[in-house]
Coordinates of C-alpha atoms in Angstrom, one line a residue:
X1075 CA 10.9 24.5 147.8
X1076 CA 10.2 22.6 144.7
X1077 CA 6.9 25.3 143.7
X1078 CA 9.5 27.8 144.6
X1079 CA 12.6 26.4 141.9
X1080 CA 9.7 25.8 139.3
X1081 CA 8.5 29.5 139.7
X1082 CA 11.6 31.1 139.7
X1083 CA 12.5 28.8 136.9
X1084 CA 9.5 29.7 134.9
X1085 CA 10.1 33.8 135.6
X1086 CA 13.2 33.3 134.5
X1087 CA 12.5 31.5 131.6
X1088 CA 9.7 33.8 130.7
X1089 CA 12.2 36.8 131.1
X1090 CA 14.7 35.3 128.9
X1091 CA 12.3 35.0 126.2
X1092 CA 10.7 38.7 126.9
X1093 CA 14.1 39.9 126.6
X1094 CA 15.0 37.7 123.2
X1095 CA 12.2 38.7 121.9
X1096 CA 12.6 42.1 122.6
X1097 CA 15.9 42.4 121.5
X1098 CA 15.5 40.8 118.5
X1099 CA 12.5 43.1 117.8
X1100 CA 14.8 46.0 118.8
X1101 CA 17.5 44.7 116.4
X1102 CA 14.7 44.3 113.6
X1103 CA 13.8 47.3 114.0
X1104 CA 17.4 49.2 114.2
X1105 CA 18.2 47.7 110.7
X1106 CA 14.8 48.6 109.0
X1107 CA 15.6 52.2 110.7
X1108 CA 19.3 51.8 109.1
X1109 CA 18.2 50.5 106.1
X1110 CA 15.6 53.6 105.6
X1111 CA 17.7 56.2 106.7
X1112 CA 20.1 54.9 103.4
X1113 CA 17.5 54.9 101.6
X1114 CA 16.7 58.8 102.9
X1115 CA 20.7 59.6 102.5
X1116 CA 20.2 58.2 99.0
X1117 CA 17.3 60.0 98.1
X1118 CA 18.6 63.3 99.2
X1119 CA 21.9 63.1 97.6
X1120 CA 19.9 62.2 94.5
X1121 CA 17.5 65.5 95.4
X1122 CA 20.5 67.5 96.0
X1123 CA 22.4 66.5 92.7
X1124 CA 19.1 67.1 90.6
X1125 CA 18.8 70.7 92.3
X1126 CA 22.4 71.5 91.6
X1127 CA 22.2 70.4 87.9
X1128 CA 18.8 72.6 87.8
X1129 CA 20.7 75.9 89.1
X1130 CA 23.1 74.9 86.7
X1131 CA 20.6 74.9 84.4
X1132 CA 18.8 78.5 85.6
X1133 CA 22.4 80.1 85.6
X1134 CA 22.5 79.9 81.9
X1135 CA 19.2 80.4 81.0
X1136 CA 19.4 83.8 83.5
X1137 CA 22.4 84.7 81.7
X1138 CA 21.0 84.1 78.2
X1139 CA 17.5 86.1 79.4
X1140 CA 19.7 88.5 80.5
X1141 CA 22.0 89.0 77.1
X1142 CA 18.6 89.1 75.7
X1143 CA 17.1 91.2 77.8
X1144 CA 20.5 93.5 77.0
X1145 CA 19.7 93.1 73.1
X1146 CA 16.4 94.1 73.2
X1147 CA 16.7 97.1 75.0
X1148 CA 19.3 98.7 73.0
X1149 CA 17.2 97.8 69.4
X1150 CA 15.6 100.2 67.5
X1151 CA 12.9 97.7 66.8
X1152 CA 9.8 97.0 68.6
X1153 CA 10.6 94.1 71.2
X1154 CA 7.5 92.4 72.9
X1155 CA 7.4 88.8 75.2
X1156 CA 4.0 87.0 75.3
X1157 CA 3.3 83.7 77.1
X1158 CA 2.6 80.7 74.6
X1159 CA -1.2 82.0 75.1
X1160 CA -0.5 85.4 73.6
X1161 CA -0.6 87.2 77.0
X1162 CA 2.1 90.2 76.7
X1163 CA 4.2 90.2 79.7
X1164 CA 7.2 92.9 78.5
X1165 CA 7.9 95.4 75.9
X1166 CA 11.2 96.7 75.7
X1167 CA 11.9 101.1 74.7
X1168 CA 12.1 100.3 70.7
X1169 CA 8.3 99.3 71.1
X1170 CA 7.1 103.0 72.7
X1171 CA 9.7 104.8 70.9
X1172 CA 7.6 102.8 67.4
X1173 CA 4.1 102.9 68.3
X1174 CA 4.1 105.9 71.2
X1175 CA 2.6 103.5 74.0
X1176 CA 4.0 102.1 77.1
X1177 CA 3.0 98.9 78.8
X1178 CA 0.4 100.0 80.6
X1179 CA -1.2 102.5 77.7
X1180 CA -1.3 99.7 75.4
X1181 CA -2.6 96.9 77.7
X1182 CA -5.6 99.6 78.4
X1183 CA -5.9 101.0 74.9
X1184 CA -5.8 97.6 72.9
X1185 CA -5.6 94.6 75.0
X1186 CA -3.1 92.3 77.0
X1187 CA -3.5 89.7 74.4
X1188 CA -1.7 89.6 70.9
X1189 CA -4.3 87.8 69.1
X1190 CA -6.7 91.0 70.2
X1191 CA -4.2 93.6 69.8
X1192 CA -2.3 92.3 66.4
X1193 CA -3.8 94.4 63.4
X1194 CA -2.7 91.1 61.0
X1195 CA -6.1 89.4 60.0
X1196 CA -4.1 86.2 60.2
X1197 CA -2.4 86.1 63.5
X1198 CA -4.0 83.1 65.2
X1199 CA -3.5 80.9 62.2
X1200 CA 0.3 82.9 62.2
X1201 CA 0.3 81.7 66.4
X1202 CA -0.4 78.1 65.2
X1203 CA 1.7 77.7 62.8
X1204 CA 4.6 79.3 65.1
X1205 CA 3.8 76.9 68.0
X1206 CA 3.6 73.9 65.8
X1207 CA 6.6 74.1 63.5
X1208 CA 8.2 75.2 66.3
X1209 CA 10.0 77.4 64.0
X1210 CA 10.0 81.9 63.5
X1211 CA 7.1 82.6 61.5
X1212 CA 7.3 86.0 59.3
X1213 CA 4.3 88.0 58.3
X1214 CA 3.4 92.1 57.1
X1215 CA 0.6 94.0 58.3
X1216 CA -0.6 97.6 58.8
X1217 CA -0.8 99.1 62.0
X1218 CA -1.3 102.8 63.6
X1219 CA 0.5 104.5 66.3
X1220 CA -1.3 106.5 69.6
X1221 CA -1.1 110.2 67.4
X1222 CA -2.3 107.8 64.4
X1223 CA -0.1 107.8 62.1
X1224 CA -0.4 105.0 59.6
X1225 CA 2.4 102.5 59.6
X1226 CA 3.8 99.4 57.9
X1227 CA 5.1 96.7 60.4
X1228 CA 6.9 93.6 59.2
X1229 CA 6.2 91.3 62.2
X1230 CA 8.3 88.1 63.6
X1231 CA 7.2 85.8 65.8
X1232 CA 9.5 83.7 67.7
X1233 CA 9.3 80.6 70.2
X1234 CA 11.4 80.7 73.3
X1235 CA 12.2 76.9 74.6
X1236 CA 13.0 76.2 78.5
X1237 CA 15.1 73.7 79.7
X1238 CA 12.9 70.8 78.7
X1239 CA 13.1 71.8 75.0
X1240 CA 8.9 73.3 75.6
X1241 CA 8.2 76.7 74.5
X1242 CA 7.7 79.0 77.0
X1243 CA 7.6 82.3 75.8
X1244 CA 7.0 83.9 72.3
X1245 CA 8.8 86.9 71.2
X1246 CA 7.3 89.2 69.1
X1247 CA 10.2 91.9 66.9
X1248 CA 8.2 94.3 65.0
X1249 CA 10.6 96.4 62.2
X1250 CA 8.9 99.9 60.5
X1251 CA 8.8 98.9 57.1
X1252 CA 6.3 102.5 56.4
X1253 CA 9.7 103.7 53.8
X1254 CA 10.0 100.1 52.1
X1255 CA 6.4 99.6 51.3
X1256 CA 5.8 103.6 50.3
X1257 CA 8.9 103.0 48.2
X1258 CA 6.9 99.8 46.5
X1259 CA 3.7 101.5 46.4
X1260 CA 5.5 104.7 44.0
X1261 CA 7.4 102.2 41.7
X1262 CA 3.9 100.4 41.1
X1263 CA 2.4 103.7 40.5
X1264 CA 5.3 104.3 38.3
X1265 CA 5.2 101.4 36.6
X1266 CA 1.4 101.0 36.2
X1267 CA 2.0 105.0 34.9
X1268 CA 4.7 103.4 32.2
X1269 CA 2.5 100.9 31.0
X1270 CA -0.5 102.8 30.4
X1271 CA 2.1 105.6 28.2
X1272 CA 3.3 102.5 26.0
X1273 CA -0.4 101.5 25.6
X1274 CA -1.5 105.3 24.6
X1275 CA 2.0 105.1 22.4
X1276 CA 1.2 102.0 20.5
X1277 CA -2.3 103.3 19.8
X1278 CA -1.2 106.7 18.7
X1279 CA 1.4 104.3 16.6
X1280 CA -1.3 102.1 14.8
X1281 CA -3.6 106.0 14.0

């Protein structure tokens, strides 16, 4: 009787510890569970806000791409976007209506890249300078159309930011300027004609 009191006494004393134990491992474990599915709550509300703020975000920039998009069709000028490599990505109507090429023609004829297809001698340094003032950058050169027709392009070169204030994209407007520098060219020729008729007058003065 007494080997049977001590057993029982020590199963149930051995159960009463398995079972503290085990519930206070259970109970351990429910809180870390709780306390890491706050944590995952937390995070997600956090994820979800910063998505929300970032569609925000997209909304306007779509919108502004969109206005611009909008702008640059309708302009008479040549409208080309280039990645901040130089890689064109779009030309808008004003740019086939100037030079006679669509996308495709020109890619094939003279090259996806700006700093292979630009005509100005200068436009790497001009790429450089754009991307590291971060400001438009301004510059004339001579160019040639698919019949070949020599033309005068006044050429600027703007940076496009995204939402973190980088540059994304650069946006090339070229203007025909052929009239404007033709009109230059006469009045030098003019004037050069003016100044050589004085000379011949002042030496048909002093005879």
């Amino acid at each position: 009787v007494k080997f049977r009191f001590i057993a029982s006494y020590l199963a149930v004393s051995i159960l009463s510890y398995v079972f503290e134990y085990s519930r206070d491992l259970s109970y351990s474990r429910q809180v870390e569970a709780n306390e890491k599915s706050k944590q995952l709550l937390s995070e997600s509300i956090a994820q979800q806000k910063m998505i929300q703020n970032q569609n925000i975000d997209l909304e306007k920039i779509n919108r502004e791409l969109e206005k611009l998009s909008i702008v640059a069709s309708e302009t008479e000028n040549a409208v080309a976007i280039a990645s901040v490599e130089g890689v064109i990505e779009w030309v808008n109507a004003g740019f086939t209506k100037l030079y006679g090429y669509t996308y495709d023609e020109f890619i094939k004829e003279r090259g996806a890249n700006i700093i292979k297809s630009s005509t100005h001698t200068e436009i790497l340094e001009a790429i450089i300078e754009c991307l590291g003032s971060r400001q438009p950058v301004i510059y004339t050169s001579p160019n040639e159309t698919k019949t070949g027709r020599k033309i005068w392009v006044q050429t600027t070169l703007t940076p496009v930011y995204d939402v973190n204030r980088a540059i994304s994209k650069l946006v090339i407007i070229d203007s025909d300027i052929t009239k404007i520098m033709e009109a230059e060219e006469e009045i030098k020729q003019q004037n050069e004609e003016i100044k050589q008729q004085n000379e011949e007058i002042s030496v048909q003065k002093e005879e």
